[in-house]
CSV table of C-alpha atoms in Angstrom, one decimal:
chain,number,residue,atom,x,y,z
A,1,MET,CA,0.0,0.0,0.0
A,2,ALA,CA,0.9,3.6,-0.5
A,3,ILE,CA,0.9,4.2,3.3
A,4,ILE,CA,3.4,1.4,3.9
A,5,ARG,CA,5.6,2.7,1.1
A,6,GLY,CA,5.5,6.2,2.4
A,7,ARG,CA,6.5,5.0,5.9
A,8,GLN,CA,9.4,3.0,4.3
A,9,MET,CA,10.5,6.3,2.6
A,10,GLY,CA,10.8,7.9,6.1
A,11,LEU,CA,7.6,10.0,6.3
A,12,ASP,CA,6.2,10.3,9.8
A,13,MET,CA,2.7,9.5,10.9
A,14,PRO,CA,1.3,13.1,11.0
A,15,THR,CA,2.6,13.7,7.4
A,16,LEU,CA,1.1,10.5,6.2
A,17,ALA,CA,-2.3,11.3,7.9
A,18,LYS,CA,-2.3,14.8,6.3
A,19,GLN,CA,-1.3,13.4,2.9
A,20,PHE,CA,-4.0,10.7,2.8
A,21,LYS,CA,-6.6,12.9,4.6
A,22,THR,CA,-7.2,10.5,7.5
A,23,SER,CA,-6.4,10.2,11.2
A,24,LYS,CA,-3.2,9.0,12.7
A,25,SER,CA,-5.1,6.0,14.3
A,26,VAL,CA,-6.0,4.8,10.8
A,27,ILE,CA,-2.3,5.2,9.7
A,28,TRP,CA,-1.2,3.3,12.8
A,29,ALA,CA,-3.7,0.5,12.3
A,30,THR,CA,-2.7,0.2,8.7
A,31,LEU,CA,1.0,-0.1,9.5
A,32,LYS,CA,0.3,-2.7,12.2
A,33,THR,CA,-1.9,-4.9,10.0
A,34,PRO,CA,0.1,-8.1,9.0
A,35,ASN,CA,0.7,-8.7,5.4
A,36,ARG,CA,-1.7,-11.4,4.3
A,37,SER,CA,-0.9,-11.4,0.6
A,38,LYS,CA,1.5,-14.3,1.1
A,39,ALA,CA,0.1,-17.8,1.7
A,40,THR,CA,0.5,-19.1,5.2
A,41,GLY,CA,1.3,-22.7,6.3
A,42,ARG,CA,3.1,-25.4,4.6
A,43,PRO,CA,2.8,-25.5,0.8
A,44,SER,CA,0.8,-28.3,-0.8
A,45,THR,CA,2.6,-31.6,-1.3
A,46,THR,CA,0.9,-32.1,-4.6
A,47,SER,CA,0.7,-29.9,-7.7
A,48,PRO,CA,-2.7,-29.1,-9.4
A,49,GLY,CA,-1.8,-31.6,-12.1
A,50,VAL,CA,-1.3,-34.4,-9.5
A,51,ASP,CA,-4.6,-33.4,-7.9
A,52,ARG,CA,-6.3,-33.9,-11.2
A,53,ILE,CA,-4.7,-37.3,-11.7
A,54,ILE,CA,-5.8,-38.4,-8.2
A,55,VAL,CA,-9.4,-37.4,-8.9
A,56,ARG,CA,-9.4,-39.0,-12.4
A,57,MET,CA,-8.1,-42.3,-10.9
A,58,ARG,CA,-10.8,-42.2,-8.2
A,59,LYS,CA,-13.6,-41.5,-10.7
A,60,LYS,CA,-12.3,-44.3,-13.0
A,61,ASN,CA,-12.3,-46.9,-10.3
A,62,PRO,CA,-14.4,-45.8,-7.3
A,63,ARG,CA,-13.6,-49.0,-5.4
A,64,GLN,CA,-9.9,-48.5,-5.5
A,65,THR,CA,-8.4,-47.9,-2.1
A,66,SER,CA,-6.2,-45.0,-1.2
A,67,THR,CA,-3.3,-47.4,-0.6
A,68,ASP,CA,-3.5,-48.6,-4.2
A,69,ILE,CA,-3.7,-45.1,-5.6
A,70,ASN,CA,-0.7,-44.1,-3.5
A,71,SER,CA,1.3,-47.0,-4.8
A,72,GLU,CA,0.4,-46.2,-8.4
A,73,LEU,CA,1.3,-42.6,-7.9
A,74,LYS,CA,4.6,-43.6,-6.5
A,75,ASP,CA,5.4,-46.0,-9.3
A,76,GLN,CA,4.3,-43.8,-12.2
A,77,TYR,CA,4.8,-40.2,-11.0
A,78,GLY,CA,7.2,-40.5,-8.0
A,79,VAL,CA,4.7,-38.9,-5.7
A,80,GLN,CA,3.8,-40.3,-2.3
A,81,ILE,CA,1.3,-38.6,0.0
A,82,SER,CA,-0.4,-39.5,3.3
A,83,PHE,CA,-3.9,-40.9,3.8
A,84,PHE,CA,-5.2,-37.7,5.3
A,85,THR,CA,-4.0,-35.8,2.2
A,86,PHE,CA,-6.1,-38.1,0.1
A,87,LEU,CA,-9.2,-37.3,2.3
A,88,ARG,CA,-8.7,-33.6,1.9
A,89,LYS,CA,-8.4,-33.9,-1.9
A,90,PHE,CA,-11.5,-36.0,-2.1
A,91,GLN,CA,-13.5,-33.7,0.1
A,92,LEU,CA,-12.6,-30.7,-2.0
A,93,THR,CA,-13.9,-32.5,-5.1
A,94,TRP,CA,-17.1,-34.0,-3.3
A,95,LEU,CA,-15.7,-37.5,-3.5
A,96,THR,CA,-16.2,-38.3,0.1
A,97,GLY,CA,-16.4,-41.9,1.4
A,98,ILE,CA,-20.0,-43.0,1.2
A,99,GLN,CA,-21.3,-46.3,2.3
A,100,ARG,CA,-22.6,-48.5,-0.6
A,101,HIS,CA,-26.2,-49.4,-0.4
A,102,CYS,CA,-26.6,-52.9,0.9
A,103,GLN,CA,-29.7,-55.1,1.0
A,104,LYS,CA,-30.3,-54.9,4.8
A,105,THR,CA,-29.4,-51.4,5.7
A,106,SER,CA,-28.3,-48.0,4.3
A,107,ALA,CA,-27.1,-46.6,7.6
A,108,PRO,CA,-24.2,-44.2,7.7
A,109,ARG,CA,-20.6,-45.3,8.5
A,110,TRP,CA,-21.0,-46.4,12.1
A,111,THR,CA,-18.8,-48.8,14.0
A,112,LEU,CA,-20.1,-52.3,14.6
A,113,GLN,CA,-21.5,-52.8,18.0
A,114,LYS,CA,-20.9,-56.2,19.6
A,115,ALA,CA,-22.0,-57.3,23.0
A,116,PRO,CA,-19.2,-58.2,25.4
A,117,SER,CA,-18.5,-61.9,25.6
A,118,GLU,CA,-19.4,-63.8,28.7
A,119,GLN,CA,-16.7,-64.6,31.2
A,120,ALA,CA,-17.5,-68.3,31.1
A,121,ASN,CA,-16.6,-68.3,27.4
A,122,ASP,CA,-13.2,-66.7,28.0
A,123,SER,CA,-12.1,-68.4,31.2
A,124,GLY,CA,-11.1,-71.6,29.6
A,125,GLU,CA,-9.2,-70.1,26.7
A,126,GLU,CA,-5.5,-70.3,26.7
A,127,PRO,CA,-3.7,-67.3,25.4
A,128,PHE,CA,-2.0,-67.9,22.0
A,129,SER,CA,1.2,-66.4,23.2
A,130,SER,CA,1.5,-69.1,25.9
A,131,THR,CA,1.3,-72.0,23.5
A,132,ASP,CA,4.3,-73.8,22.0
A,133,VAL,CA,3.8,-72.2,18.6
A,134,GLY,CA,3.0,-68.8,19.9
A,135,LYS,CA,6.2,-68.6,22.0
A,136,GLY,CA,8.4,-68.4,18.9
A,137,SER,CA,8.0,-67.0,15.5
A,138,SER,CA,10.4,-69.4,13.8
A,139,ALA,CA,9.4,-71.2,10.6
A,140,LEU,CA,9.8,-74.6,12.3
A,141,GLY,CA,7.2,-73.7,14.8
A,142,TRP,CA,4.6,-72.5,12.2
A,143,ASN,CA,5.2,-75.6,10.2
A,144,LYS,CA,3.5,-77.6,12.9
A,145,VAL,CA,0.2,-75.7,12.5
A,146,LEU,CA,-2.7,-77.0,10.4
A,147,TRP,CA,-5.0,-74.2,9.5
A,148,THR,CA,-8.7,-74.8,8.9
A,149,ASP,CA,-11.5,-72.5,7.9
A,150,GLU,CA,-15.2,-72.6,7.1
A,151,SER,CA,-16.6,-69.9,4.7
A,152,LYS,CA,-19.7,-69.0,2.9
A,153,TYR,CA,-19.6,-67.7,-0.7
A,154,LEU,CA,-22.6,-66.0,-2.3
A,155,MET,CA,-23.4,-66.7,-6.0
A,156,ILE,CA,-24.1,-63.0,-6.6
A,157,GLY,CA,-23.2,-60.0,-4.4
A,158,THR,CA,-21.8,-59.9,-0.9
A,159,GLU,CA,-23.1,-59.6,2.6
A,160,GLU,CA,-20.3,-57.5,3.7
A,161,ILE,CA,-20.5,-53.7,3.9
A,162,THR,CA,-18.2,-52.1,1.3
A,163,HIS,CA,-17.6,-48.5,0.5
A,164,VAL,CA,-17.3,-46.5,-2.7
A,165,ARG,CA,-16.4,-42.9,-3.3
A,166,ARG,CA,-19.0,-41.1,-5.4
A,167,PRO,CA,-20.3,-37.6,-6.0
A,168,VAL,CA,-23.3,-36.8,-3.8
A,169,ASP,CA,-25.8,-36.8,-6.7
A,170,LYS,CA,-24.7,-40.1,-8.2
A,171,ARG,CA,-26.4,-42.5,-5.7
A,172,TYR,CA,-28.5,-44.2,-8.4
A,173,ASP,CA,-25.8,-44.4,-11.0
A,174,PRO,CA,-25.2,-48.1,-11.9
A,175,LYS,CA,-21.5,-47.5,-11.7
A,176,TYR,CA,-21.7,-46.9,-8.0
A,177,GLN,CA,-24.3,-49.6,-7.2
A,178,VAL,CA,-24.0,-53.3,-6.1
A,179,PRO,CA,-25.5,-55.9,-8.5
A,180,THR,CA,-28.1,-57.9,-6.8
A,181,VAL,CA,-31.2,-60.0,-7.5
A,182,LYS,CA,-34.6,-60.0,-5.8
A,183,HIS,CA,-34.6,-63.5,-4.2
A,184,GLY,CA,-30.9,-64.2,-4.3
A,185,CYS,CA,-29.1,-67.0,-6.0
A,186,GLY,CA,-28.1,-69.0,-3.0
A,187,ASN,CA,-24.7,-69.6,-1.5
A,188,VAL,CA,-22.1,-72.3,-1.1
A,189,MET,CA,-20.6,-73.3,2.2
A,190,VAL,CA,-17.2,-74.9,2.1
A,191,TRP,CA,-14.6,-76.2,4.6
A,192,GLY,CA,-10.9,-76.4,3.8
A,193,CYS,CA,-7.5,-76.6,5.4
A,194,PHE,CA,-3.9,-76.1,4.5
A,195,HIS,CA,-0.5,-76.8,5.9
A,196,ALA,CA,3.1,-75.7,5.2
A,197,ASN,CA,3.4,-78.6,2.8
A,198,GLY,CA,0.4,-77.8,0.8
A,199,VAL,CA,-3.4,-77.4,0.5
A,200,GLY,CA,-5.8,-80.0,2.0
A,201,PRO,CA,-9.2,-81.1,0.8
A,202,LEU,CA,-12.0,-78.7,0.0
A,203,ILE,CA,-15.4,-80.0,1.3
A,204,ARG,CA,-18.8,-78.6,0.4
A,205,ILE,CA,-21.2,-78.4,3.4
A,206,THR,CA,-24.9,-78.8,2.8
A,207,GLY,CA,-27.4,-77.6,5.3
A,208,ILE,CA,-26.7,-76.1,8.7
A,209,THR,CA,-23.3,-77.0,10.3
A,210,SER,CA,-23.9,-78.7,13.6
A,211,ARG,CA,-21.2,-79.8,16.0
A,212,TYR,CA,-21.7,-83.4,15.0
A,213,MET,CA,-21.2,-82.5,11.3
A,214,TYR,CA,-18.1,-80.5,12.1
A,215,LYS,CA,-16.7,-83.3,14.2
A,216,ASP,CA,-17.4,-85.7,11.3
A,217,ILE,CA,-15.5,-83.4,8.9
A,218,LEU,CA,-12.5,-83.3,11.3
A,219,LYS,CA,-12.5,-87.0,11.7
A,220,LYS,CA,-12.9,-88.0,8.1
A,221,GLU,CA,-11.1,-85.2,6.3
A,222,MET,CA,-8.7,-83.3,8.6
A,223,LEU,CA,-7.1,-86.2,10.5
A,224,PRO,CA,-6.3,-88.3,7.4
A,225,TYR,CA,-4.7,-85.2,5.8
A,226,GLU,CA,-2.7,-84.5,8.9
A,227,ARG,CA,-1.4,-88.0,9.1
A,228,SER,CA,-0.5,-88.2,5.4
């Protein structure tokens, strides 16, 4: 401003007030006002070009995670930014994380509430760290472990709550929706196991898994594989 330049030239405050036809208090307040023309804070870690690349990648694949985008940016452009920087970039472009519509609920992103387990269920459990395998992390110790799992797979869709980043007015866009059918197409329940030496048998389970059925699977499938 002209007042600041006049002060830098050596003019006193009464002279400046007379020259600009104002009071000395206005001159004093003008000289004490900080210069806000320069940007404050740390400069942005990304350029406008990189911001456009991030938004374009997100719009191209709404289900791509921030970790995958960060890895792709690092490999192709040599740019690596934090998770919170991604959130700020998406919020500025209205690409906030919105929960995908599922069949049972369309509630916002809330944490899952689970009732505390009963003390009777936990009293007989032995901590994994106190077992022979848990005491050491050597390969020889883990080679003694036989892993088993029972999983259900839907023919179409998923029961899990997944998220997609979309513009606020694109809720009914097929690109951001989950394919589903009215009455479902059923599911397949399977049991399997694996060991350090290879994969064990894969058994299809029909009906509801009871404790007798599970014991029968362990007896007829798991034990022979373990002994082989």
